Amino acid sequence: MDIRRVILATLLSALVLLGFDYFMPQPKPQPAVATQEHADTQASRPPSAAAPGSAAADDGVPARLPIDAVDVSGSVNLRGARLDDLVLRGYHETVKPGSPLVRVLEAQGQPHPTYVEFGWYGQPGQTVRLPDAHSVWKTDAQKLGSNSPVTLSWSNDAGLTFEIVLAIDRDYMFTVTQRVRNATGDQVALVPYSRVVRAYTPEETGGMLVHEGPISVINGRMEEGSYKSLRTNSTAPNFVSWSASGTGGWAGITDKYWLAAVVPDQKSDVNGTYGFDTPAGAYEVGFTGRAPVTVAANGVGESTAHVFAGAKEVRLLERYENELHIPDFWKAVDFGWFAFLTRPVFFVLDWLYQLFGNFGLALLTFTLIVKTLFFPLAAKGFRSAAAMRSVQPKMQAIRERYKSDPVQMNQKIMQLYREEGVNPASGCLPLLIQAPVFWCLYKDLYVTIEMRHAPFFGWIHDLSAPDPTNLFNLFGLIPWDPTTLSGMLLLGVWPILYGATMFLMQKMNPATVDPAQKQIFMAMPFIFTFFMARQPVGLVIYYCWNNLLTVAQQMVIQRVHRDRSKTTIIPPAKKARKG
Amino acid sequence: MSVDSGRSMLGRCACGALVGGMRLWQIVGRPVAGPNCRFHPSCSEYGVEAVQTHGALRGSWLAASRILRCNPWNPGGYDPVPLPRAIAGAVADIGSAQEASMQ
């Protein structure tokens, strides 16, 4: 019976560990370059009214306008007026020195094409020639910088001149003003569009914990799509898998930390769509105007939109939400169902970070605050420790009497506690209240970019990644990476410390009486050490610190009671050994 | 003990899921958290029994209220799952019948 329970427990633990592996994100080796084949010239569907003569040969060096802004650099592709080349100055791919900057927009023909395009659709039956992916635009400046806008222009040689005023702020927000000057002598009606295109399928890094893929908020409703649903639900000829209409909103394609999104004028009526252009192998997320912009003869038509391409910094997103009135833009960071908890905890952590300049210290201080808040609960639980000693003889008698029947023994002990008005445990409710705190830290560590590459002391350069040290290569003495053999062969210094503190905590708490459970309990620190070794080290540090604080708290409370009981109840000579 | 027979498929699935979850907690979660419960049977054991005897809805309700009670301001102690109403009524009837016959 006992051995069966031990085996069952081991199997179940293994199941949980494996299940976690399946559902939760794992540190992956450098992802292989996406191998999806796509024809260079076909990745974007030309606007429906594109004139046949516009397919100018893609010859020569593509003309580009450099972008040199405060937080980003790159270039605008003047062929098609696309934003398809953007790197973030403030973020590196890895923590290694000299690691390349993070790229959020990448041109067609590159390994990870992701770009933003905008333009106009004609009305059915119209034969106006419109700019398309091959149109080469003229520019009025040498470069695009923060707060120094540029105007691009293109003429269809039949009376219509198209202009795009591009501006970028100090961070990641472009303002795109599209204009049409009509010199045809006839009225023209055009529908503005803007979209984010991704012509490869990225490897998802966040597992079930972080949403990655198409995302939008239209009419106050957030819609998170998956690459797979776009692929399976898009059919010719429109290749649209999902759509919603509303006033304003935003839509884009998000990664764990980065986002490329288009934001239409918040007063305009738009259709938001997700789709997968099957022949081109490109995901398309964006907006089309619901009503055309009518440009009178010799008049000017205009449509304004914003493009966000950058890092999902929590405070920056909030600022854009407030200043540009982008609805629920903060939801680009996946705080989850419990955002009402995870977000406030993030703000507390961030505030502490501003105070200390280190997220690790902020984490430790936060834990200390939580522990202090819950201290009265714990103290109340231990308050009867002195009285416990007075019932020790009776308890011993019960133990002797029901040696062979642990269930009966527990029952009698509990009865005794009640009769004597003592109880050593602080209860399940305090434990349950602390669970959300743990969840918040877990979620925040995983999803927020602020914790990415956040250093701690010594060898920890990224709190959101597992401890890089490994017992199985003697902490680097052997030049070999055991995780290439199996992901289980990872055991860093912090996880080992975690196991030790957990063991210590178990030693201090009254052991359970059931011998089978005792064995399981003893095995758990070991199993959990391996489990925690693969979690963000920030979490492991939090847990170590939390365990240490629990142990310290227990010692303090017990000492206080021992001192009191020395003078009042029990003579020191008869002091019970347990405690 | 189990009164599953009168329950819908959905109800049984819900019961199974709840019991499974609590068993998992007993084996994997409790060793980490340490023994905290102030009652016998412990909250998780109580939850399992409550769901098995009273069904998913009432069982969950009983378990939730037990966890709320399991705090430092409650003396704790022996606190078994209440009997189902029908059985409890029958037991009471038998009791009163016995009393009546004794008189």
XYZ file of C-alpha atoms in Angstrom:
682
model
C 0.000 0.000 0.000
C 2.688 2.458 1.054
C 4.989 1.649 -1.793
C 2.088 1.914 -4.224
C 1.349 5.423 -3.023
C 4.960 6.410 -3.374
C 5.031 5.092 -6.934
C 1.755 6.823 -7.730
C 3.053 10.082 -6.326
C 6.239 9.849 -8.338
C 4.320 9.096 -11.504
C 1.929 11.963 -10.933
C 4.757 14.373 -10.234
C 6.462 13.275 -13.398
C 3.196 13.833 -15.226
C 2.905 17.342 -13.856
C 6.481 18.130 -14.824
C 5.965 16.798 -18.324
C 2.652 18.567 -18.595
C 4.333 21.797 -17.632
C 6.936 21.216 -20.272
C 4.217 20.849 -22.792
C 2.165 23.884 -21.876
C 4.747 26.290 -20.578
C 7.416 28.137 -22.456
C 10.865 26.647 -22.452
C 14.160 28.295 -23.198
C 14.913 27.279 -26.714
C 18.211 27.189 -28.470
C 18.626 29.841 -31.149
C 15.668 29.222 -33.467
C 16.500 27.914 -36.871
C 15.894 30.379 -39.653
C 12.372 30.040 -40.992
C 12.451 28.048 -44.172
C 9.158 29.114 -45.635
C 9.471 29.721 -49.334
C 7.761 32.704 -50.794
C 8.051 34.525 -54.019
C 9.595 37.905 -53.506
C 7.151 39.858 -55.573
C 3.970 38.188 -54.367
C 3.915 38.564 -50.626
C 1.379 41.324 -50.683
C -1.842 41.319 -52.553
C -1.914 44.358 -54.816
C -4.823 46.701 -54.167
C -7.880 45.554 -56.062
C -7.841 48.397 -58.558
C -4.149 48.264 -59.319
C -3.526 49.074 -62.938
C -1.709 46.386 -64.876
C 1.039 48.737 -66.006
C 2.269 49.328 -62.478
C 4.298 46.163 -62.198
C 7.549 47.907 -62.914
C 10.524 45.591 -62.850
C 12.230 45.368 -59.445
C 15.563 46.279 -60.916
C 18.482 48.148 -59.480
C 19.132 48.957 -55.864
C 15.870 49.570 -54.015
C 15.599 53.186 -52.982
C 15.423 53.711 -49.250
C 14.935 56.636 -46.934
C 16.941 56.235 -43.719
C 15.144 56.383 -40.366
C 17.289 57.868 -37.638
C 15.101 58.400 -34.589
C 15.840 58.422 -30.875
C 14.787 54.855 -30.058
C 14.757 53.230 -33.472
C 16.750 53.187 -36.669
C 16.210 51.655 -40.083
C 14.750 52.800 -43.336
C 11.583 53.318 -45.308
C 11.305 51.314 -48.497
C 10.502 53.884 -51.158
C 9.371 51.085 -53.411
C 5.829 50.649 -52.119
C 6.280 53.207 -49.292
C 6.627 50.380 -46.809
C 7.977 50.360 -43.297
C 10.045 47.210 -43.544
C 13.351 47.889 -41.827
C 13.428 48.862 -38.171
C 15.695 47.950 -35.254
C 15.301 49.014 -31.635
C 18.292 50.912 -30.292
C 17.538 50.001 -26.687
C 17.181 46.215 -26.948
C 19.652 43.484 -27.737
C 18.748 39.967 -28.741
C 20.708 38.309 -25.932
C 22.559 39.410 -22.811
C 25.933 38.632 -24.397
C 28.049 41.695 -25.050
C 27.941 42.735 -28.681
C 24.652 40.964 -29.285
C 22.761 42.435 -32.258
C 19.911 44.852 -31.751
C 16.359 43.544 -31.880
C 14.722 43.908 -35.272
C 10.962 44.454 -35.344
C 10.443 45.109 -39.051
C 12.218 43.214 -41.777
C 12.005 43.399 -45.559
C 10.707 40.806 -47.958
C 13.319 38.330 -49.045
C 14.895 38.384 -45.570
C 14.456 35.431 -43.194
C 11.727 37.040 -41.060
C 9.755 39.438 -43.253
C 7.458 41.648 -41.223
C 6.362 45.002 -42.551
C 3.674 47.651 -42.464
C 1.980 48.962 -45.562
C -0.746 51.468 -46.219
C -2.530 52.848 -49.248
C -5.842 53.170 -51.012
C -8.287 50.782 -52.623
C -10.363 51.966 -55.567
C -14.087 51.484 -55.892
C -15.383 48.562 -57.971
C -15.591 49.548 -61.628
C -13.095 52.354 -61.256
C -10.066 52.371 -63.496
C -7.909 54.827 -61.596
C -4.271 53.864 -61.359
C -3.222 53.635 -57.701
C 0.178 53.234 -56.073
C 1.044 49.634 -55.198
C 3.900 47.559 -53.837
C 6.070 48.389 -56.840
C 5.500 52.109 -57.042
C 8.628 54.099 -56.360
C 7.946 57.177 -54.231
C 9.841 60.461 -54.211
C 10.970 61.994 -50.944
C 11.547 65.587 -49.880
C 14.203 64.893 -47.251
C 17.384 62.912 -46.679
C 16.184 61.078 -43.602
C 13.307 60.586 -41.202
C 14.119 61.599 -37.642
C 12.211 62.041 -34.403
C 9.910 65.026 -34.805
C 11.183 65.852 -38.277
C 8.548 64.533 -40.699
C 9.078 63.585 -44.309
C 6.672 63.785 -47.226
C 6.669 61.039 -49.844
C 4.894 61.573 -53.132
C 3.859 59.583 -56.154
C 1.883 60.622 -59.190
C -0.190 58.306 -61.365
C 0.496 60.519 -64.358
C -3.249 60.875 -64.875
C -4.036 63.730 -62.545
C -3.822 62.026 -59.149
C -0.940 62.816 -56.806
C -0.547 60.724 -53.698
C 1.326 61.964 -50.660
C 2.350 60.307 -47.434
C 3.523 62.442 -44.542
C 5.597 60.220 -42.279
C 6.508 61.298 -38.772
C 7.959 59.436 -35.819
C 8.125 60.421 -32.166
C 11.011 59.730 -29.777
C 9.781 56.187 -29.176
C 7.947 53.726 -31.391
C 4.970 55.571 -32.844
C 4.743 56.638 -36.467
C 2.085 59.030 -37.688
C 1.068 58.378 -41.267
C -1.003 60.976 -43.102
C -2.084 59.860 -46.552
C -3.254 62.521 -48.987
C -4.717 62.423 -52.455
C -4.602 65.530 -54.657
C -7.136 65.256 -57.394
C -6.453 67.140 -60.624
C -8.449 64.851 -62.871
C -11.481 67.048 -63.086
C -13.664 64.173 -61.866
C -14.670 63.139 -58.402
C -12.678 60.152 -57.044
C -13.694 57.877 -54.185
C -10.945 55.858 -52.468
C -10.863 53.598 -49.420
C -7.835 53.887 -47.146
C -6.207 50.780 -45.710
C -3.295 49.980 -43.442
C -1.974 46.607 -42.391
C 0.779 44.630 -40.790
C 2.096 41.784 -42.925
C 4.209 38.898 -41.700
C 5.406 36.536 -44.402
C 6.758 33.777 -42.174
C 5.481 31.748 -39.241
C 7.432 32.562 -36.126
C 8.379 30.021 -33.543
C 6.229 30.704 -30.507
C 8.295 31.241 -27.390
C 5.658 31.985 -24.803
C 3.708 28.729 -24.718
C 0.268 28.987 -23.154
C 1.392 31.784 -20.878
C 1.761 34.595 -23.402
C -0.310 35.325 -26.460
C 1.710 35.641 -29.641
C 0.168 36.368 -33.020
C -2.625 38.548 -34.367
C -4.200 40.834 -31.787
C -6.729 43.631 -31.995
C -9.126 45.744 -30.017
C -12.154 46.868 -32.001
C -15.303 48.259 -30.380
C -13.815 47.585 -26.972
C -13.415 43.859 -27.680
C -10.008 42.288 -27.761
C -9.508 39.477 -30.242
C -6.466 37.268 -30.009
C -6.022 35.148 -33.100
C -3.586 32.340 -33.673
C -1.400 31.877 -36.735
C -2.992 28.494 -37.166
C -6.556 29.814 -37.190
C -5.574 32.382 -39.824
C -4.052 29.650 -41.953
C -6.979 27.274 -41.732
C -9.842 29.767 -41.977
C -8.647 31.956 -44.837
C -10.014 31.061 -48.255
C -9.702 32.565 -51.728
C -10.314 35.110 -53.068
C -10.283 37.429 -50.056
C -8.159 35.351 -47.706
C -9.903 36.769 -44.661
C -10.332 34.542 -41.622
C -11.890 37.012 -39.211
C -13.303 40.497 -39.382
C -15.018 43.032 -37.184
C -16.250 46.522 -37.810
C -16.164 49.407 -35.434
C -15.023 52.934 -34.814
C -11.299 53.212 -34.293
C -9.353 50.550 -32.402
C -6.016 48.968 -33.147
C -4.730 45.742 -34.693
C -1.397 44.113 -35.257
C 0.851 41.133 -34.861
C 2.514 40.703 -31.513
C 5.455 38.730 -30.239
C 6.144 38.129 -26.597
C 7.910 41.473 -26.209
C 7.458 43.271 -29.533
C 4.481 44.581 -31.422
C 3.797 45.902 -34.887
C 0.336 47.438 -35.027
C -1.724 49.817 -37.099
C -4.045 52.314 -35.470
C -6.649 54.013 -37.655
C -8.068 57.423 -36.917
C -10.130 56.808 -33.780
C -13.125 58.667 -35.217
C -13.267 56.705 -38.460
C -15.488 53.708 -39.199
C -13.321 50.766 -40.134
C -13.285 47.063 -40.825
C -10.582 45.147 -39.016
C -9.520 41.873 -40.601
C -7.192 38.936 -40.003
C -6.171 36.803 -42.927
C -3.585 34.541 -44.449
C -2.680 35.123 -48.062
C -2.202 31.473 -48.920
C -0.302 31.843 -52.233
C 2.097 34.339 -50.664
C 2.309 32.654 -47.282
C 1.719 35.962 -45.533
C -0.353 36.803 -42.469
C -2.172 40.098 -42.841
C -3.743 42.051 -40.019
C -5.166 45.499 -40.563
C -7.931 47.924 -41.295
C -9.917 49.096 -44.292
C -12.160 52.142 -44.221
C -15.853 51.289 -44.239
C -16.758 54.319 -46.333
C -14.612 55.765 -49.125
C -12.958 59.134 -48.856
C -14.513 61.200 -51.596
C -12.117 63.601 -53.260
C -13.828 66.300 -55.293
C -12.341 67.524 -58.545
C -9.322 69.708 -57.683
C -9.788 68.761 -54.040
C -7.647 66.995 -51.469
C -8.585 63.845 -49.569
C -6.861 62.764 -46.374
C -6.630 59.801 -44.034
C -4.525 59.600 -40.891
C -3.294 56.532 -39.065
C -0.649 55.575 -36.545
C 1.807 52.733 -36.731
C 3.370 51.272 -33.617
C 6.500 49.218 -34.137
C 8.591 48.552 -31.083
C 8.899 47.189 -27.573
C 5.793 46.708 -25.440
C 6.918 48.897 -22.570
C 4.048 49.012 -20.115
C 4.225 52.714 -19.280
C 4.776 53.752 -22.875
C 1.690 51.830 -24.020
C -0.309 53.563 -21.282
C 0.965 56.921 -22.441
C -0.073 56.231 -26.031
C -3.433 55.022 -24.812
C -3.988 58.307 -23.002
C -2.462 60.726 -25.478
C -3.684 59.196 -28.727
C -6.880 57.734 -27.255
C -6.060 54.233 -28.448
C -8.566 51.998 -26.660
C -7.113 49.346 -24.333
C -3.658 49.650 -25.839
C -2.204 48.312 -22.558
C -3.717 44.949 -23.445
C -0.902 44.471 -25.952
C 1.004 43.171 -22.927
C -0.634 39.879 -22.021
C -1.357 40.383 -18.326
C -3.905 37.572 -18.559
C -7.306 37.032 -17.008
C -6.050 38.270 -13.701
C -4.843 41.594 -15.070
C -6.602 43.317 -12.178
C -4.013 41.641 -9.944
C -0.993 41.177 -12.188
C -0.972 44.795 -13.346
C -1.039 46.448 -9.915
C 1.706 44.082 -8.770
C 3.715 45.081 -11.807
C 3.327 48.751 -10.961
C 4.460 48.144 -7.395
C 7.479 46.220 -8.681
C 8.228 48.924 -11.203
C 7.979 51.595 -8.518
C 10.403 49.655 -6.329
C 12.636 49.275 -9.360
C 12.738 53.039 -9.786
C 13.725 53.192 -6.122
C 16.520 50.615 -6.172
C 17.541 50.521 -9.809
C 17.444 46.740 -9.813
C 14.513 44.455 -10.452
C 15.987 41.696 -8.318
C 16.083 43.972 -5.273
C 12.588 45.189 -6.109
C 11.426 41.568 -6.121
C 13.023 40.859 -2.739
C 11.575 44.016 -1.200
C 8.167 43.221 -2.583
C 8.306 39.762 -0.986
C 9.337 41.316 2.302
C 6.351 43.664 2.154
C 3.961 40.799 1.425
C 5.450 38.751 4.254
C 5.087 41.665 6.645
C 1.465 42.099 5.636
C 0.774 38.441 6.318
C 2.827 38.362 9.510
C -0.161 38.849 11.851
C -1.778 35.791 10.272
C 1.294 33.669 10.851
C 1.869 35.059 14.336
C -1.721 34.318 15.281
C -1.191 30.763 14.154
C 1.883 30.334 16.295
C 0.523 32.179 19.291
C -0.702 28.969 20.843
C 2.755 27.441 20.637
C 3.257 27.875 24.357
C -0.055 26.285 25.173
C 0.934 23.464 22.827
C 3.610 22.410 25.229
C 1.126 21.997 28.042
C -0.812 19.457 26.002
C 2.332 17.609 24.960
C 1.830 14.746 27.457
C -1.725 14.147 26.319
C -0.602 14.206 22.714
C 2.119 11.716 23.425
C -0.480 9.434 25.003
C -2.667 9.626 21.900
C 0.340 8.923 19.685
C 1.157 5.824 21.660
C -2.380 4.603 21.714
C -3.187 5.011 17.983
C 0.229 4.128 16.631
C -1.205 1.671 14.138
C -4.025 3.890 12.890
C -2.768 7.251 11.604
C -6.215 8.444 10.519
C -7.671 7.830 13.950
C -4.581 9.410 15.517
C -4.979 12.608 13.494
C -8.614 12.792 14.371
C -7.920 12.432 18.105
C -5.112 14.975 17.989
C -7.375 17.462 16.266
C -10.041 16.831 18.854
C -7.487 17.479 21.548
C -6.444 20.748 19.884
C -10.012 21.872 19.896
C -10.664 20.927 23.501
C -7.520 22.668 24.673
C -7.969 25.631 22.350
C -4.574 25.243 20.658
C -3.543 24.636 17.072
C -0.087 24.770 15.545
C -1.130 25.333 11.920
C -2.064 28.754 10.598
C -4.665 27.381 8.208
C -5.291 26.885 4.533
C -6.803 30.329 3.936
C -3.563 32.287 4.523
C -1.842 29.887 2.155
C -4.496 30.391 -0.474
C -4.322 34.165 -0.172
C -0.616 34.052 -0.985
C -1.108 32.007 -4.135
C -2.225 34.974 -6.282
C 0.909 36.878 -5.264
C 3.013 34.053 -6.590
C 0.990 33.965 -9.795
C 1.424 37.720 -10.302
C 5.182 37.509 -9.963
C 5.268 34.541 -12.317
C 3.162 36.235 -14.941
C 4.937 39.589 -14.672
C 8.342 37.975 -14.936
C 7.236 36.181 -18.052
C 5.327 38.779 -19.978
C 6.731 42.214 -19.226
C 9.682 43.507 -21.168
C 10.845 45.430 -18.114
C 11.947 42.117 -16.555
C 13.639 40.983 -19.749
C 17.417 41.049 -19.417
C 17.007 42.539 -15.943
C 20.231 41.711 -14.101
C 20.803 40.574 -10.543
C 24.062 40.106 -8.685
C 26.846 37.779 -9.766
C 26.145 35.519 -12.673
C 22.485 36.442 -13.123
C 22.136 38.733 -16.110
C 18.518 37.984 -16.930
C 15.912 37.416 -14.235
C 13.385 36.214 -16.779
C 15.588 33.325 -17.960
C 16.617 30.152 -16.100
C 19.794 30.167 -14.008
C 22.532 29.602 -16.580
C 24.913 27.774 -14.244
C 24.776 23.999 -14.279
C 25.837 21.419 -11.729
C 26.124 18.809 -14.455
C 29.093 20.496 -16.059
C 30.491 21.423 -12.644
C 29.374 25.029 -13.088
C 31.278 25.489 -16.281
C 34.471 23.589 -15.430
C 33.638 21.092 -18.140
C 33.225 22.870 -21.471
C 30.000 21.069 -22.353
C 26.319 21.908 -22.306
C 24.384 18.996 -20.794
C 21.034 20.494 -21.805
C 21.804 19.502 -25.387
C 21.392 15.925 -24.172
C 18.219 16.520 -22.182
C 16.455 19.586 -20.881
C 16.314 17.888 -17.478
C 20.082 18.094 -17.084
C 20.023 21.619 -15.758
C 20.575 22.520 -12.138
C 21.824 26.000 -11.393
C 23.103 27.491 -8.154
C 19.891 29.299 -7.278
C 17.668 26.243 -7.784
C 20.019 24.270 -5.514
C 19.701 26.995 -2.887
C 15.961 26.815 -3.377
C 15.965 23.070 -2.718
C 18.031 23.637 0.418
C 15.678 26.289 1.811
C 12.688 24.099 1.073
C 14.329 21.209 2.909
C 15.066 23.521 5.826
C 11.480 24.647 5.948
C 10.236 21.067 5.979
C 12.575 20.278 8.852
C 11.145 23.117 10.895
C 7.533 22.207 10.323
C 5.970 19.345 12.214
C 6.344 16.261 10.072
C 3.263 14.449 8.960
C 2.545 11.190 10.689
C 1.703 8.971 7.731
C 4.995 7.232 6.831
C 4.129 6.945 3.118
C 3.424 10.656 2.946
C 6.601 11.329 4.833
C 8.595 9.688 2.059
C 6.777 11.683 -0.588
C 7.389 14.856 1.362
C 11.080 14.099 1.563
C 11.266 13.509 -2.176
C 9.484 16.730 -3.071
C 12.291 19.253 -2.516
C 14.380 17.188 -4.884
C 11.733 16.998 -7.599
C 10.845 20.644 -7.257
C 14.471 21.696 -7.437
C 14.705 20.171 -10.896
C 11.412 21.722 -11.829
C 12.389 25.194 -10.660
C 15.740 24.932 -12.433
C 13.895 25.533 -15.691
C 11.817 28.470 -14.502
C 12.849 32.140 -14.638
C 15.576 32.602 -12.057
C 13.726 35.640 -10.698
C 11.038 33.281 -9.509
C 13.576 30.928 -7.951
C 15.190 33.832 -6.114
C 11.776 34.951 -4.935
C 11.058 31.458 -3.642
C 14.417 31.126 -1.852
C 13.907 34.464 -0.185
C 10.318 33.649 0.706
C 11.370 30.339 2.279
C 14.136 32.030 4.230
C 11.734 34.677 5.479
C 9.262 31.979 6.506
C 11.955 30.182 8.471
C 13.117 33.433 10.088
C 9.558 34.411 10.925
C 8.903 31.077 12.562
C 12.096 31.334 14.598
C 11.226 34.823 15.786
C 7.719 33.872 16.826
C 8.881 30.739 18.583
C 11.595 32.615 20.447
C 9.140 35.234 21.620
C 6.835 32.549 22.944
C 9.637 30.560 24.499
C 10.818 33.629 26.391
C 7.322 34.287 27.590
C 6.664 30.719 28.589
C 9.956 30.574 30.500
C 8.761 33.242 32.873
C 5.176 32.097 33.143
C 4.063 28.592 32.334
C 6.761 26.020 31.967
C 9.967 25.716 33.976
C 12.930 25.560 31.578
C 14.048 22.155 32.866
C 10.870 20.484 31.689
C 10.851 22.173 28.352
C 9.705 19.804 25.657
C 12.240 18.887 23.036
C 9.982 19.490 20.123
C 9.525 22.953 18.686
C -20.757 6.691 0.203
C -20.968 7.803 -3.376
C -24.371 8.826 -4.648
C -23.282 9.197 -8.250
C -26.155 7.199 -9.676
C -28.575 10.106 -9.640
C -26.213 12.524 -11.373
C -25.963 13.718 -14.950
C -22.968 12.974 -17.132
C -21.822 16.584 -16.838
C -22.135 16.497 -13.063
C -20.071 13.331 -12.869
C -17.391 14.791 -15.127
C -17.265 17.909 -12.960
C -16.990 15.765 -9.820
C -14.216 13.691 -11.376
C -12.289 16.793 -12.400
C -12.655 18.390 -8.974
C -11.637 15.242 -7.108
C -8.716 14.721 -9.492
C -7.553 18.280 -8.971
C -7.662 17.960 -5.207
C -5.870 14.614 -5.254
C -3.175 16.173 -7.415
C -2.830 18.987 -4.919
C -2.508 16.470 -2.075
C 0.346 14.690 -3.788
C 2.189 17.509 -5.512
C 1.159 20.742 -3.847
C 0.893 19.894 -0.181
C 4.472 18.706 0.240
C 5.675 22.125 -0.917
C 3.218 24.120 1.106
C 3.732 22.061 4.243
C 0.951 20.939 6.560
C -1.153 24.010 7.207
C -4.616 22.736 7.887
C -6.238 23.308 11.261
C -8.877 20.665 10.763
C -9.412 16.992 10.504
C -10.107 15.865 7.879
C -7.801 18.320 6.107
C -9.356 20.821 3.709
C -8.412 18.845 0.597
C -9.697 15.581 2.053
C -12.847 17.397 3.101
C -13.220 18.756 -0.416
C -12.947 15.304 -1.973
C -15.513 13.862 0.418
C -17.847 16.832 0.041
C -17.848 16.587 -3.754
C -18.341 12.826 -3.622
C -21.301 13.015 -1.265
C -22.931 16.283 -2.283
C -22.033 16.665 -5.951
C -19.916 19.242 -7.748
C -21.923 22.355 -6.927
C -22.791 21.872 -3.279
C -19.527 20.051 -2.698
C -17.511 22.972 -4.037
C -19.546 25.344 -1.931
C -18.894 23.271 1.196
C -15.182 23.022 0.394
C -14.906 26.766 -0.244
C -16.604 27.642 3.017
C -14.350 25.159 4.828
C -11.242 26.842 3.410
C -12.610 30.206 4.518
C -13.053 28.767 8.006
C -9.519 27.400 7.990
C -7.874 30.557 9.328
C -6.043 31.410 12.556
C -9.171 32.817 14.168
C -10.980 29.521 13.957
C -10.109 26.960 16.633
C -10.057 24.158 14.046
C -10.318 20.543 15.102
C -12.531 17.690 13.985
C -14.973 18.859 11.320
C -16.434 16.144 9.101
C -18.456 16.667 5.927
C -22.161 17.015 6.770
C -24.337 14.065 5.744
C -26.572 14.490 2.698
C -29.887 16.018 3.654
C -31.923 12.879 2.900
C -29.656 10.657 4.981
C -29.344 13.246 7.723
C -33.140 13.446 7.860
C -33.425 9.675 8.021
C -30.850 9.511 10.795
C -32.755 12.181 12.715
C -36.003 10.280 12.189
C -34.458 7.077 13.463
C -33.103 8.986 16.425
C -36.441 10.516 17.319
C -38.215 7.195 16.726
C -35.815 5.523 19.100
C -36.380 8.242 21.649
C -40.133 7.878 21.258
C -40.008 4.135 21.657
C -37.839 4.478 24.725
C -40.344 6.703 26.431
